[in-house]
mmCIF file with all atom_site columns, C-alpha atoms in Angstrom:
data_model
loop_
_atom_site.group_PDB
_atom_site.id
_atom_site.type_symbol
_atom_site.label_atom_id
_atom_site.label_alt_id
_atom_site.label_comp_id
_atom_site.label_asym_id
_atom_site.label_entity_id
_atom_site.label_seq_id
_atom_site.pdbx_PDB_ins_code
_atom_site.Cartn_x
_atom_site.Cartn_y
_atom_site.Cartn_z
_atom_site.occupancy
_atom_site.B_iso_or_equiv
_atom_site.pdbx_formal_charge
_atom_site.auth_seq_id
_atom_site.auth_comp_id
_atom_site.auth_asym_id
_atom_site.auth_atom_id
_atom_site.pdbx_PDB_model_num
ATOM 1   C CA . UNK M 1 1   ? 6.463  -9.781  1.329   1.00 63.00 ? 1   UNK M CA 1
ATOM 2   C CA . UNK M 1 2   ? 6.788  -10.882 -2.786  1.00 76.00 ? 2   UNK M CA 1
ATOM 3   C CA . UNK M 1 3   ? 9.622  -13.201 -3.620  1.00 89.00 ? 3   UNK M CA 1
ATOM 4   C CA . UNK M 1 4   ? 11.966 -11.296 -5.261  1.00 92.00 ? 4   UNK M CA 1
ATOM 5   C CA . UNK M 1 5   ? 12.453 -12.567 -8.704  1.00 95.00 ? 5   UNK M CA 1
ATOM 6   C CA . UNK M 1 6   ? 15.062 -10.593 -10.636 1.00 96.00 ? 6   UNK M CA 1
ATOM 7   C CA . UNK M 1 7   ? 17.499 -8.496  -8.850  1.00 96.00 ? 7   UNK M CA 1
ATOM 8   C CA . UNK M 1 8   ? 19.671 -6.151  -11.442 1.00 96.00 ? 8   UNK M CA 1
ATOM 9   C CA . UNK M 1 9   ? 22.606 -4.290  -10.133 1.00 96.00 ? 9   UNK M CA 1
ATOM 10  C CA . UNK M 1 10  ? 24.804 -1.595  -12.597 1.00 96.00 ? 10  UNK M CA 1
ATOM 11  C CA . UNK M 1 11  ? 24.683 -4.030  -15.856 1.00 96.00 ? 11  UNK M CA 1
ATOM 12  C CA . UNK M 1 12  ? 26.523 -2.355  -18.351 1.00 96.00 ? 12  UNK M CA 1
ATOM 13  C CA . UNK M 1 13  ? 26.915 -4.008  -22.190 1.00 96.00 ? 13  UNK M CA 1
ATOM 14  C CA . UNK M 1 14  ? 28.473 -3.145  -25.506 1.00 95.00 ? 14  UNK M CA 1
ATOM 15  C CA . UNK M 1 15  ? 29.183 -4.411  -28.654 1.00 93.00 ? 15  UNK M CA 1
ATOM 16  C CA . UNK M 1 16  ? 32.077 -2.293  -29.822 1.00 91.00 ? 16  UNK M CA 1
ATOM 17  C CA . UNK M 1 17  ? 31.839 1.450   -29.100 1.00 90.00 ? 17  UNK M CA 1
ATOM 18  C CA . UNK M 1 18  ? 28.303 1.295   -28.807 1.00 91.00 ? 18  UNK M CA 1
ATOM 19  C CA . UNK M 1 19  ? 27.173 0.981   -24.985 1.00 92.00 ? 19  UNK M CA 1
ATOM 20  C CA . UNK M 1 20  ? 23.734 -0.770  -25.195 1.00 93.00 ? 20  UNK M CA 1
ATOM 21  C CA . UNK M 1 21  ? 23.173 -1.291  -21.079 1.00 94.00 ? 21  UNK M CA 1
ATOM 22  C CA . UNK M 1 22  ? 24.616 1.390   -18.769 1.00 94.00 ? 22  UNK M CA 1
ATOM 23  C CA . UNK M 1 23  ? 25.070 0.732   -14.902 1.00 95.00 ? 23  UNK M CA 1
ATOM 24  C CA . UNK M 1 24  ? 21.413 -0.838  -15.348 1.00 94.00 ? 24  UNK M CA 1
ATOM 25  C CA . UNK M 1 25  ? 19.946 -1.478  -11.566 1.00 95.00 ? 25  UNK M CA 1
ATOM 26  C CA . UNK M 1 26  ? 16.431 -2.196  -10.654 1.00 94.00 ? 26  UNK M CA 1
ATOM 27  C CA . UNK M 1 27  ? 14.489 -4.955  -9.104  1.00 94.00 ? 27  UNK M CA 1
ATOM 28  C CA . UNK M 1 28  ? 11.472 -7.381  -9.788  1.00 94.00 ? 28  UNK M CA 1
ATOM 29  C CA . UNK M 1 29  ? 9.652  -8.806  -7.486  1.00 93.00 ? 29  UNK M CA 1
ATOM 30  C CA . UNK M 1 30  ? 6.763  -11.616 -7.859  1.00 92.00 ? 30  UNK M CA 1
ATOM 31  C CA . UNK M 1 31  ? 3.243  -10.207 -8.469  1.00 90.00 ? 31  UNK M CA 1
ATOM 32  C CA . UNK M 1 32  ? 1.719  -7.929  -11.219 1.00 89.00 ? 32  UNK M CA 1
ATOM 33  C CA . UNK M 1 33  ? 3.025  -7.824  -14.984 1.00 92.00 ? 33  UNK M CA 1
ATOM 34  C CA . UNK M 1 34  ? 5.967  -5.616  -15.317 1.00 93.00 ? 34  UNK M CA 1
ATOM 35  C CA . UNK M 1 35  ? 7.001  -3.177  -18.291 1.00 92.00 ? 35  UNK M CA 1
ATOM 36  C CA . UNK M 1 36  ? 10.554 -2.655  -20.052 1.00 91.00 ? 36  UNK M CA 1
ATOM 37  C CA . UNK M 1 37  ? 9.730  0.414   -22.292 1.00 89.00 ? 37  UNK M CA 1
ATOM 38  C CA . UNK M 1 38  ? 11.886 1.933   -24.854 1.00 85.00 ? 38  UNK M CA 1
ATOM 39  C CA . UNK M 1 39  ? 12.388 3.034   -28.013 1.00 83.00 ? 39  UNK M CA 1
ATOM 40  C CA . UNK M 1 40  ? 13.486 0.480   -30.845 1.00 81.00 ? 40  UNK M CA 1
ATOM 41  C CA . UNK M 1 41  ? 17.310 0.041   -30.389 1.00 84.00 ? 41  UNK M CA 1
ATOM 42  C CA . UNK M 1 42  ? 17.052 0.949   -26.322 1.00 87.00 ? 42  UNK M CA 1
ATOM 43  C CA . UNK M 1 43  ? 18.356 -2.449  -25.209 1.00 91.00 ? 43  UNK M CA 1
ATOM 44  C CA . UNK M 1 44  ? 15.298 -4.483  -24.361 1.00 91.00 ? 44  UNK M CA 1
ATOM 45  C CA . UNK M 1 45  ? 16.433 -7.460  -26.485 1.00 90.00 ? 45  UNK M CA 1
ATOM 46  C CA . UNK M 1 46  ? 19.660 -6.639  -24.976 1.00 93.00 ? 46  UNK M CA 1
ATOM 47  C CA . UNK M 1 47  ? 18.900 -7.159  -21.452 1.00 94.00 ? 47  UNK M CA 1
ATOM 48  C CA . UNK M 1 48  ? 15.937 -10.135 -22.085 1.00 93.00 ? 48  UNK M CA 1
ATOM 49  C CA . UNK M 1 49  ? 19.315 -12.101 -23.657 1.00 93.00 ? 49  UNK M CA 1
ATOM 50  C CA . UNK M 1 50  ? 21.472 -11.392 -20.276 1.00 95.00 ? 50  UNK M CA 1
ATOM 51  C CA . UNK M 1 51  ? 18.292 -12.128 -18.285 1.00 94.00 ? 51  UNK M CA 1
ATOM 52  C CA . UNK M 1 52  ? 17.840 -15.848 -20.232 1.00 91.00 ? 52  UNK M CA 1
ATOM 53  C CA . UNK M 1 53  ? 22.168 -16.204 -20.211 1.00 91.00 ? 53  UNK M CA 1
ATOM 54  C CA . UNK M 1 54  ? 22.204 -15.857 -24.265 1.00 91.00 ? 54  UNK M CA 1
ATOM 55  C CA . UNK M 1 55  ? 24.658 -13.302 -23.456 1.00 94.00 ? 55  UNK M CA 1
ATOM 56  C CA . UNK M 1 56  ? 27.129 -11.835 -21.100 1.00 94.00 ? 56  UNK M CA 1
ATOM 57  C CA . UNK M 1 57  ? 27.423 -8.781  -19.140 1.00 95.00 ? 57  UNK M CA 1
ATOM 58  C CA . UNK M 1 58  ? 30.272 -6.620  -19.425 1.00 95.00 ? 58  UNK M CA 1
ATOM 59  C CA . UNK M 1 59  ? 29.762 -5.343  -16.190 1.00 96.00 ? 59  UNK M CA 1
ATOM 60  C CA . UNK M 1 60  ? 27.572 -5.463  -13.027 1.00 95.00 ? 60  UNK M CA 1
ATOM 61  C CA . UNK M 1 61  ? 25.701 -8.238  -11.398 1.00 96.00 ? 61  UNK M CA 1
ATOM 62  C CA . UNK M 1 62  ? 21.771 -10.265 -11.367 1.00 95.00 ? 62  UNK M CA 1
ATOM 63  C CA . UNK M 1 63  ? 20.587 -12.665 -10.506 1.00 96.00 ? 63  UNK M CA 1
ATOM 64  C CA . UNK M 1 64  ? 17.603 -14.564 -11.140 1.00 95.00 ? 64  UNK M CA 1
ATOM 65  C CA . UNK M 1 65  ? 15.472 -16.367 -8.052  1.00 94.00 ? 65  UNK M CA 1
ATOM 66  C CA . UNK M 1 66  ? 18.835 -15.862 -6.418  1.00 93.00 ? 66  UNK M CA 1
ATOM 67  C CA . UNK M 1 67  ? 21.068 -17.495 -9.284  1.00 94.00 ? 67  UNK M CA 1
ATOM 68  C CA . UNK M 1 68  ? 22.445 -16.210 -12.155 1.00 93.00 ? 68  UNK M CA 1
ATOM 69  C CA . UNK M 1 69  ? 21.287 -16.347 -15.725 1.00 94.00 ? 69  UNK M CA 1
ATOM 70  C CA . UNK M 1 70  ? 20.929 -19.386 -16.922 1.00 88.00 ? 70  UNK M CA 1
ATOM 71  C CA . UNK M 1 71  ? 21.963 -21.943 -14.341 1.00 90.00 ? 71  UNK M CA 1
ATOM 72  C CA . UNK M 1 72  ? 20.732 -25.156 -14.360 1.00 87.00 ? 72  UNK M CA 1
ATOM 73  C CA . UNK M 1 73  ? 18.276 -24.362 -11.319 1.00 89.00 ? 73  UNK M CA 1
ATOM 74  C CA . UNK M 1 74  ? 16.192 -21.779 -13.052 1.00 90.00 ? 74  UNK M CA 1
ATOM 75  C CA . UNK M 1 75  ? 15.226 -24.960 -15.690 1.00 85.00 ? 75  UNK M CA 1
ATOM 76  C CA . UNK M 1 76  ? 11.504 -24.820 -15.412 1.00 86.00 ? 76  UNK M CA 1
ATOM 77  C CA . UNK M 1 77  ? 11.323 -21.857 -13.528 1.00 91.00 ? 77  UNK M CA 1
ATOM 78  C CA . UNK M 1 78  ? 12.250 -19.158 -16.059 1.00 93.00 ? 78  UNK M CA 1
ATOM 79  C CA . UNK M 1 79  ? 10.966 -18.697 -19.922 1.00 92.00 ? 79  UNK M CA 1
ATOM 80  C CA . UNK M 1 80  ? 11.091 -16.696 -22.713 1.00 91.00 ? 80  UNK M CA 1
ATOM 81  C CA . UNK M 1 81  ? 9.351  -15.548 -25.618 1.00 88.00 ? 81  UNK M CA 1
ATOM 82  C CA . UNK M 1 82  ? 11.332 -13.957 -28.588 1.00 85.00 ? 82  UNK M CA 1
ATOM 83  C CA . UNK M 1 83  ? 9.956  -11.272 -30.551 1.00 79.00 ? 83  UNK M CA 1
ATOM 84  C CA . UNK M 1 84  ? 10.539 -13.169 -33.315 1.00 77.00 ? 84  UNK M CA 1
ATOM 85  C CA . UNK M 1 85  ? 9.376  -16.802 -32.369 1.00 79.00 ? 85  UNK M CA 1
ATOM 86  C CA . UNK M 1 86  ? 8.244  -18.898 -35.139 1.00 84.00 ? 86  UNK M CA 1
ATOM 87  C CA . UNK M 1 87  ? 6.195  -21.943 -35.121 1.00 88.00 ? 87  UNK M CA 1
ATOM 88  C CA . UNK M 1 88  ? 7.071  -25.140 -37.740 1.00 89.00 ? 88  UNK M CA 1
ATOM 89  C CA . UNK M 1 89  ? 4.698  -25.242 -40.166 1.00 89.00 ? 89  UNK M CA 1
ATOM 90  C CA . UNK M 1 90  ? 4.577  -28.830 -40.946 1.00 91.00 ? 90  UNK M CA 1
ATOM 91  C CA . UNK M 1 91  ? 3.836  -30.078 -37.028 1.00 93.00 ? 91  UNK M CA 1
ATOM 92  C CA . UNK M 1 92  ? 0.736  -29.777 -35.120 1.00 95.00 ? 92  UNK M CA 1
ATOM 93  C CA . UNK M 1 93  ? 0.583  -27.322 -32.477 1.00 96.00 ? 93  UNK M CA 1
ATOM 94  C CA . UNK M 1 94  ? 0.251  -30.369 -29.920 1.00 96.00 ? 94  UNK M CA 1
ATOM 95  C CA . UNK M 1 95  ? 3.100  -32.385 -31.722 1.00 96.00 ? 95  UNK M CA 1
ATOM 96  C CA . UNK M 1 96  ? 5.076  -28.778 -31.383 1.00 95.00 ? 96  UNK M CA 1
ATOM 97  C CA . UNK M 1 97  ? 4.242  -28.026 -27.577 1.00 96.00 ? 97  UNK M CA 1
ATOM 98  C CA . UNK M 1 98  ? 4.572  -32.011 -26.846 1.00 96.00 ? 98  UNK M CA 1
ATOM 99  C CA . UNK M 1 99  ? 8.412  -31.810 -27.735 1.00 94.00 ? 99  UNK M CA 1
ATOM 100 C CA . UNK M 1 100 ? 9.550  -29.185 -26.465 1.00 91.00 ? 100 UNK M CA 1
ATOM 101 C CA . UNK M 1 101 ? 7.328  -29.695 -23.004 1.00 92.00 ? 101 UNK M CA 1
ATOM 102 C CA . UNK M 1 102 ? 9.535  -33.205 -23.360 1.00 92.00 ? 102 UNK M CA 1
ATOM 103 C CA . UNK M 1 103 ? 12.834 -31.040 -24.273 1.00 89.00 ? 103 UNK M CA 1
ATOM 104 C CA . UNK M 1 104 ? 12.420 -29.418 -20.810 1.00 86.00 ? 104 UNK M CA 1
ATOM 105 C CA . UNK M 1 105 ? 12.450 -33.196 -19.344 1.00 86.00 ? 105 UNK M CA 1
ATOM 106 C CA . UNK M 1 106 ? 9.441  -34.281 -18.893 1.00 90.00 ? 106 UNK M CA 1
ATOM 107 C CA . UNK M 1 107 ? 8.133  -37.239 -19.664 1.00 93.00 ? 107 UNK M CA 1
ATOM 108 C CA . UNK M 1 108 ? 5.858  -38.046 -22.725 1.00 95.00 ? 108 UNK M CA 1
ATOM 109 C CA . UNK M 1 109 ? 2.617  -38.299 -20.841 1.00 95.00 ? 109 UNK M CA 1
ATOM 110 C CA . UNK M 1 110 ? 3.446  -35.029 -18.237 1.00 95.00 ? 110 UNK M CA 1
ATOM 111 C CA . UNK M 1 111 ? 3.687  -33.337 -21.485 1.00 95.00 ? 111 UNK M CA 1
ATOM 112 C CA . UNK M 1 112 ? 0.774  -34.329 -23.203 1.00 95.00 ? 112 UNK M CA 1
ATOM 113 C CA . UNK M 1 113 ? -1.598 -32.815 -20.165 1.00 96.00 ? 113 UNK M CA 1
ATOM 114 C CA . UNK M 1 114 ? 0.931  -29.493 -19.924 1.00 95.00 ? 114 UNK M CA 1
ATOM 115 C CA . UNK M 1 115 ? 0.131  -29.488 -23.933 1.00 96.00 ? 115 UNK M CA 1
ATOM 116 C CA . UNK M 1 116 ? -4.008 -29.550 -23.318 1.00 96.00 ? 116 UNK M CA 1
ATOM 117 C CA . UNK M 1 117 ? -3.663 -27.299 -20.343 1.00 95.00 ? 117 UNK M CA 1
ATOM 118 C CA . UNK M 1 118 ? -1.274 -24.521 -21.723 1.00 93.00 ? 118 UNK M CA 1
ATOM 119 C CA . UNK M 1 119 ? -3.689 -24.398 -25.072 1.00 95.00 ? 119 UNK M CA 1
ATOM 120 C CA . UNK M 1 120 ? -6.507 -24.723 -23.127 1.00 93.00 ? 120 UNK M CA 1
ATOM 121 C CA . UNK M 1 121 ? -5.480 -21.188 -21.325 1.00 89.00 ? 121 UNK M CA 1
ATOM 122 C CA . UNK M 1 122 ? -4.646 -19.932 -24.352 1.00 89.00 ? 122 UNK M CA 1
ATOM 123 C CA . UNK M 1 123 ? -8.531 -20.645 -25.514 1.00 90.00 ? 123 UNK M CA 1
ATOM 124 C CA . UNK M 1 124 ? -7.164 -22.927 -28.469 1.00 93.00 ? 124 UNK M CA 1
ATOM 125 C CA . UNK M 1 125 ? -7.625 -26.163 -27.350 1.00 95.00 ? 125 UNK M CA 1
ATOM 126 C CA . UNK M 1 126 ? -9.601 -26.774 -30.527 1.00 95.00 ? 126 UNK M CA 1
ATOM 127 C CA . UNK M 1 127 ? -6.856 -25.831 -32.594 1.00 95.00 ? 127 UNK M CA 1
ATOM 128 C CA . UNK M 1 128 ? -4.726 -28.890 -31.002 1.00 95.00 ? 128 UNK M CA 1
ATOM 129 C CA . UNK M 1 129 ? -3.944 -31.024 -34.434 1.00 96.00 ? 129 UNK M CA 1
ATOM 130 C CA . UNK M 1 130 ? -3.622 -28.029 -36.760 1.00 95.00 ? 130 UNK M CA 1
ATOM 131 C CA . UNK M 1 131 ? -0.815 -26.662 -38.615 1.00 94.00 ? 131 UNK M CA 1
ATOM 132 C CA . UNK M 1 132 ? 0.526  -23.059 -37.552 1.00 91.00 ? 132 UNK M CA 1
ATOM 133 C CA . UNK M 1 133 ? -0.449 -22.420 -41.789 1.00 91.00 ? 133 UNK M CA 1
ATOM 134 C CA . UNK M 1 134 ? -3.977 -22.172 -40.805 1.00 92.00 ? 134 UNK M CA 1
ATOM 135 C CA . UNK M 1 135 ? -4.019 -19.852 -37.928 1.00 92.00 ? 135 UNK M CA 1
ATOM 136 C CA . UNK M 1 136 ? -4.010 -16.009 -38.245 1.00 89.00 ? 136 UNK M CA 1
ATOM 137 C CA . UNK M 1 137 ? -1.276 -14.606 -36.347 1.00 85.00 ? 137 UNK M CA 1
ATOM 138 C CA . UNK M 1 138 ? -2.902 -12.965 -33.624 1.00 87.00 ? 138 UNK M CA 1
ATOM 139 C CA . UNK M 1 139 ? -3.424 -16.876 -33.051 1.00 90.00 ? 139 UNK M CA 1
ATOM 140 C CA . UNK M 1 140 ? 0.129  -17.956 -33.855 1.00 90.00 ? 140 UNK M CA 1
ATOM 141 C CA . UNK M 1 141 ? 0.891  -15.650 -31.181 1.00 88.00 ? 141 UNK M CA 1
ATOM 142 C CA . UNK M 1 142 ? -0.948 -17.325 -28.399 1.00 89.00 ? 142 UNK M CA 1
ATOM 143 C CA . UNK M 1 143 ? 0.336  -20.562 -29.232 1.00 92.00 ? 143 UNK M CA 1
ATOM 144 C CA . UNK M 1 144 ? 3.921  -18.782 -28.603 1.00 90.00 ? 144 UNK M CA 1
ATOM 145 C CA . UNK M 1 145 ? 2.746  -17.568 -25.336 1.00 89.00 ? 145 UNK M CA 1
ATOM 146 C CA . UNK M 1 146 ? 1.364  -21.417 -24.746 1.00 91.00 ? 146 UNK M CA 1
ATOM 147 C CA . UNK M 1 147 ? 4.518  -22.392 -25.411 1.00 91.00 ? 147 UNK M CA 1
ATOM 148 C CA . UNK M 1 148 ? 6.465  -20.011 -22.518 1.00 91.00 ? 148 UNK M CA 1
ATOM 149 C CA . UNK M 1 149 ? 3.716  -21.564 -20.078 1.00 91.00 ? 149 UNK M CA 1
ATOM 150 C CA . UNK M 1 150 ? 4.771  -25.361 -20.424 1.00 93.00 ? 150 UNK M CA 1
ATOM 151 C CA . UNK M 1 151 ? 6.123  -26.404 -17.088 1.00 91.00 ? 151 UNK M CA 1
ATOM 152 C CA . UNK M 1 152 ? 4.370  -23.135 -15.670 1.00 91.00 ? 152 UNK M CA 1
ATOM 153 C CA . UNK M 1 153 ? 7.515  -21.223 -14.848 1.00 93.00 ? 153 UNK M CA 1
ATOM 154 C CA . UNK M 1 154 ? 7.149  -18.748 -12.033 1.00 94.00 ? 154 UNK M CA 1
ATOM 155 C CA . UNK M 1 155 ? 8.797  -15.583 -14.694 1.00 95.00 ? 155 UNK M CA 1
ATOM 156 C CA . UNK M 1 156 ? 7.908  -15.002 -18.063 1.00 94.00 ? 156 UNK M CA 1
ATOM 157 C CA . UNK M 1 157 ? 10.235 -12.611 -20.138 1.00 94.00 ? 157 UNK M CA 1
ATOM 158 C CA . UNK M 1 158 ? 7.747  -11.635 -23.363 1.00 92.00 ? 158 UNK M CA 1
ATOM 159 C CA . UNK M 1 159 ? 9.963  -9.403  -26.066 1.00 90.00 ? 159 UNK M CA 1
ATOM 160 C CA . UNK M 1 160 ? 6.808  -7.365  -27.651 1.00 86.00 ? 160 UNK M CA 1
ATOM 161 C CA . UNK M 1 161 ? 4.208  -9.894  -27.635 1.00 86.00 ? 161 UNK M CA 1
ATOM 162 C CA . UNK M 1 162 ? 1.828  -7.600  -29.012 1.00 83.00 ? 162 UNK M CA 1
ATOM 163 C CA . UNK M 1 163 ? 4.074  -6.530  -32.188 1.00 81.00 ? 163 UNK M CA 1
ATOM 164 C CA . UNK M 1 164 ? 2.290  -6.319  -35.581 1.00 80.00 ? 164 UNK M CA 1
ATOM 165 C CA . UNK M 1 165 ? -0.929 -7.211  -34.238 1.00 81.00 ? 165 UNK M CA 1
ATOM 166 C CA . UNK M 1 166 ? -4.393 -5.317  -35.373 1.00 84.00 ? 166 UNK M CA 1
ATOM 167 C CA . UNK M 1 167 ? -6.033 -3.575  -31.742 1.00 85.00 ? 167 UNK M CA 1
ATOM 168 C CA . UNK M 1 168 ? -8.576 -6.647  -31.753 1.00 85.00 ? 168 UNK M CA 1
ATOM 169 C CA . UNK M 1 169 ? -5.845 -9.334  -31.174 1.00 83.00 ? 169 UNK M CA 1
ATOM 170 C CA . UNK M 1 170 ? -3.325 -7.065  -29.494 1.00 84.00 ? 170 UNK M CA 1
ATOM 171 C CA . UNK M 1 171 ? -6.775 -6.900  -26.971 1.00 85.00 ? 171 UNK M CA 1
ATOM 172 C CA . UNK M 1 172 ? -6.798 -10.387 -26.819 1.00 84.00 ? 172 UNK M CA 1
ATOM 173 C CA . UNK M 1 173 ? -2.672 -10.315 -26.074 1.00 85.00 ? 173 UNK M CA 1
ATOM 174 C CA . UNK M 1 174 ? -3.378 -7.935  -23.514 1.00 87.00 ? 174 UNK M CA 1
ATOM 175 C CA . UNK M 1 175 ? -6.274 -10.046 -21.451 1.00 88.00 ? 175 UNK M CA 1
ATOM 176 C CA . UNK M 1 176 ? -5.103 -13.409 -21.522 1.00 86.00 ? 176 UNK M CA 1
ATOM 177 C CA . UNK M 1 177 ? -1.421 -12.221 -20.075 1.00 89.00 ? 177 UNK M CA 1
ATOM 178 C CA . UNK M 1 178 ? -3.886 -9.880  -17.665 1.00 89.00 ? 178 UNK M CA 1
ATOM 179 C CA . UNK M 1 179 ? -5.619 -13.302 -16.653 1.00 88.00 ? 179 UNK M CA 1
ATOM 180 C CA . UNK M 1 180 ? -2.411 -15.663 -16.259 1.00 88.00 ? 180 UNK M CA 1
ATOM 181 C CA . UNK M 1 181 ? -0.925 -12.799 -13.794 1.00 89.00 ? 181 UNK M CA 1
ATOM 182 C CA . UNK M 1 182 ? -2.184 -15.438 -10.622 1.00 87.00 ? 182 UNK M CA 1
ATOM 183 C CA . UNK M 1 183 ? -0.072 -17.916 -12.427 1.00 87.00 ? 183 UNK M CA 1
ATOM 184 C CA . UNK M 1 184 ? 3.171  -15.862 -13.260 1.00 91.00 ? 184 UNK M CA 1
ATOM 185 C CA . UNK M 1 185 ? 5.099  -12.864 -13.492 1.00 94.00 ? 185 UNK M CA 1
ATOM 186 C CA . UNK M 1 186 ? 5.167  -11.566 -16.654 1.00 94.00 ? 186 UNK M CA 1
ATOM 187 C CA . UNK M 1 187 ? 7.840  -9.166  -17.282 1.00 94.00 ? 187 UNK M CA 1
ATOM 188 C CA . UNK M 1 188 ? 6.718  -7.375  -20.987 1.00 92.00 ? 188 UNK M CA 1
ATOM 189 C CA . UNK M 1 189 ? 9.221  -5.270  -23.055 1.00 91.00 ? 189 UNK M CA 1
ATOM 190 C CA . UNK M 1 190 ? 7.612  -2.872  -25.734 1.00 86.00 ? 190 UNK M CA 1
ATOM 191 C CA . UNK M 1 191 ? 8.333  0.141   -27.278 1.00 81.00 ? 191 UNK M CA 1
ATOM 192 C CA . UNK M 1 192 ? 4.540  1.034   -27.236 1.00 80.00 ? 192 UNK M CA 1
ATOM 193 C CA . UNK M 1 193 ? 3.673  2.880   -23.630 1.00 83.00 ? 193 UNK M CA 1
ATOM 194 C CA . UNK M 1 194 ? 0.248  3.069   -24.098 1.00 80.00 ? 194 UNK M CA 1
ATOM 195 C CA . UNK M 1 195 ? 0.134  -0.879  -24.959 1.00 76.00 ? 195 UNK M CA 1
ATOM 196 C CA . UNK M 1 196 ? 1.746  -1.121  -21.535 1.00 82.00 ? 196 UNK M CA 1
ATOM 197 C CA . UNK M 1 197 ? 0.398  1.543   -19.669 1.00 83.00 ? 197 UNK M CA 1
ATOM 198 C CA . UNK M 1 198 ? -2.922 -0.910  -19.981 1.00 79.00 ? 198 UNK M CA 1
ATOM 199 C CA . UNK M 1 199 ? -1.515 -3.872  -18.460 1.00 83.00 ? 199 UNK M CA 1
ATOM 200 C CA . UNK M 1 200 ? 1.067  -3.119  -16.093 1.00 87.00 ? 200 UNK M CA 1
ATOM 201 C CA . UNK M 1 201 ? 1.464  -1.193  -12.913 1.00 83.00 ? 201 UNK M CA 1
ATOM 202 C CA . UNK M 1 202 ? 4.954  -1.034  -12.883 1.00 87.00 ? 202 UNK M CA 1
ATOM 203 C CA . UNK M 1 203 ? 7.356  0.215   -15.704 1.00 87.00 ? 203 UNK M CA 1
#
């Protein structure tokens, strides 16, 4: 039987008359990637905040692993990768990785081999000393979803990791999360179904 990994029971949330969530239930358990489809404006960014404890329901209960967003016991276990994620342009990629692997308490040299294996997955392990500047962005994008790997959580929320990509690196998106799926559960939010409908099983 899979380990259930995100139970979800009648969240509701607003922000002033506008009800974003609804009496929200479902249920993820550990295995294949999972999508959260809907239109721009449906809540997905919503819910992935609740999910990571950024925000509060107004209503309802979940729990994550069997604790609730953002308790000190899902450290490690539980990561995130904003739409929106930007890398510093004036640190390495491995400099980059290296402190926030060491942000999530590891030590210097744990994070050093999380650093070479994470980019390694990610099929830039050449790209180690450079400078987000010289990567495309179908490239910046993989070093964002290196950077959700470090400490290889067992759940990975990804808020449209595919957005503003040409087909050929969306592809790429598509096959390396496809690939990690032994590793984690990915749970993937996008507004595009037929970006999903190629990756997950579940929706």
């Amino acid at each position: 039987m899979s380990q259930v990994l995100i139970e979800a029971h009648e969240l509701s949330k607003s922000f002033d008359s506008k009800k974003v969530l609804d009496q929200l239930s479902f249920t993820v358990n550990a295995g294949e990637p999972v999508a959260l489809i809907g239109p721009n404006g449906a809540g997905k960014t919503t819910l992935f905040s609740i999910l990571c404890g950024y925000l509060t329901a107004d209503s309802g209960e979940i729990r994550l692993l069997g604790q609730s967003p953002g308790a000190s016991a899902l450290f490690g276990k539980v990561s995130a990768l904003p739409q929106d994620a930007l890398l510093d342009p004036v640190f390495s990629l491995a400099s980059q990785l290296q402190l926030y692997g060491q942000l999530q308490g590891m030590n210097k040299a744990t994070a050093q081999s999380e650093v070479k294996r994470v980019l390694q997955l990610v099929d830039l392990s050449d790209y180690a000393q450079a400078k987000a500047t010289m990567l495309s962005h179908g490239m910046r994008k993989r070093v964002a979803i290196a950077q959700a790997l470090l400490g290889q959580p067992q759940l990975v929320l990804l808020d449209e990791p595919t957005a503003g990509l040409d087909p050929v690196n969306a592809l790429q998106i598509r096959q390396l999360i496809a690939g990690l799926s032994d590793q984690a559960t990915f749970v993937i939010s996008s507004h595009n179904i037929f970006e999903l409908e190629r990756l997950c099983g579940t929706v």
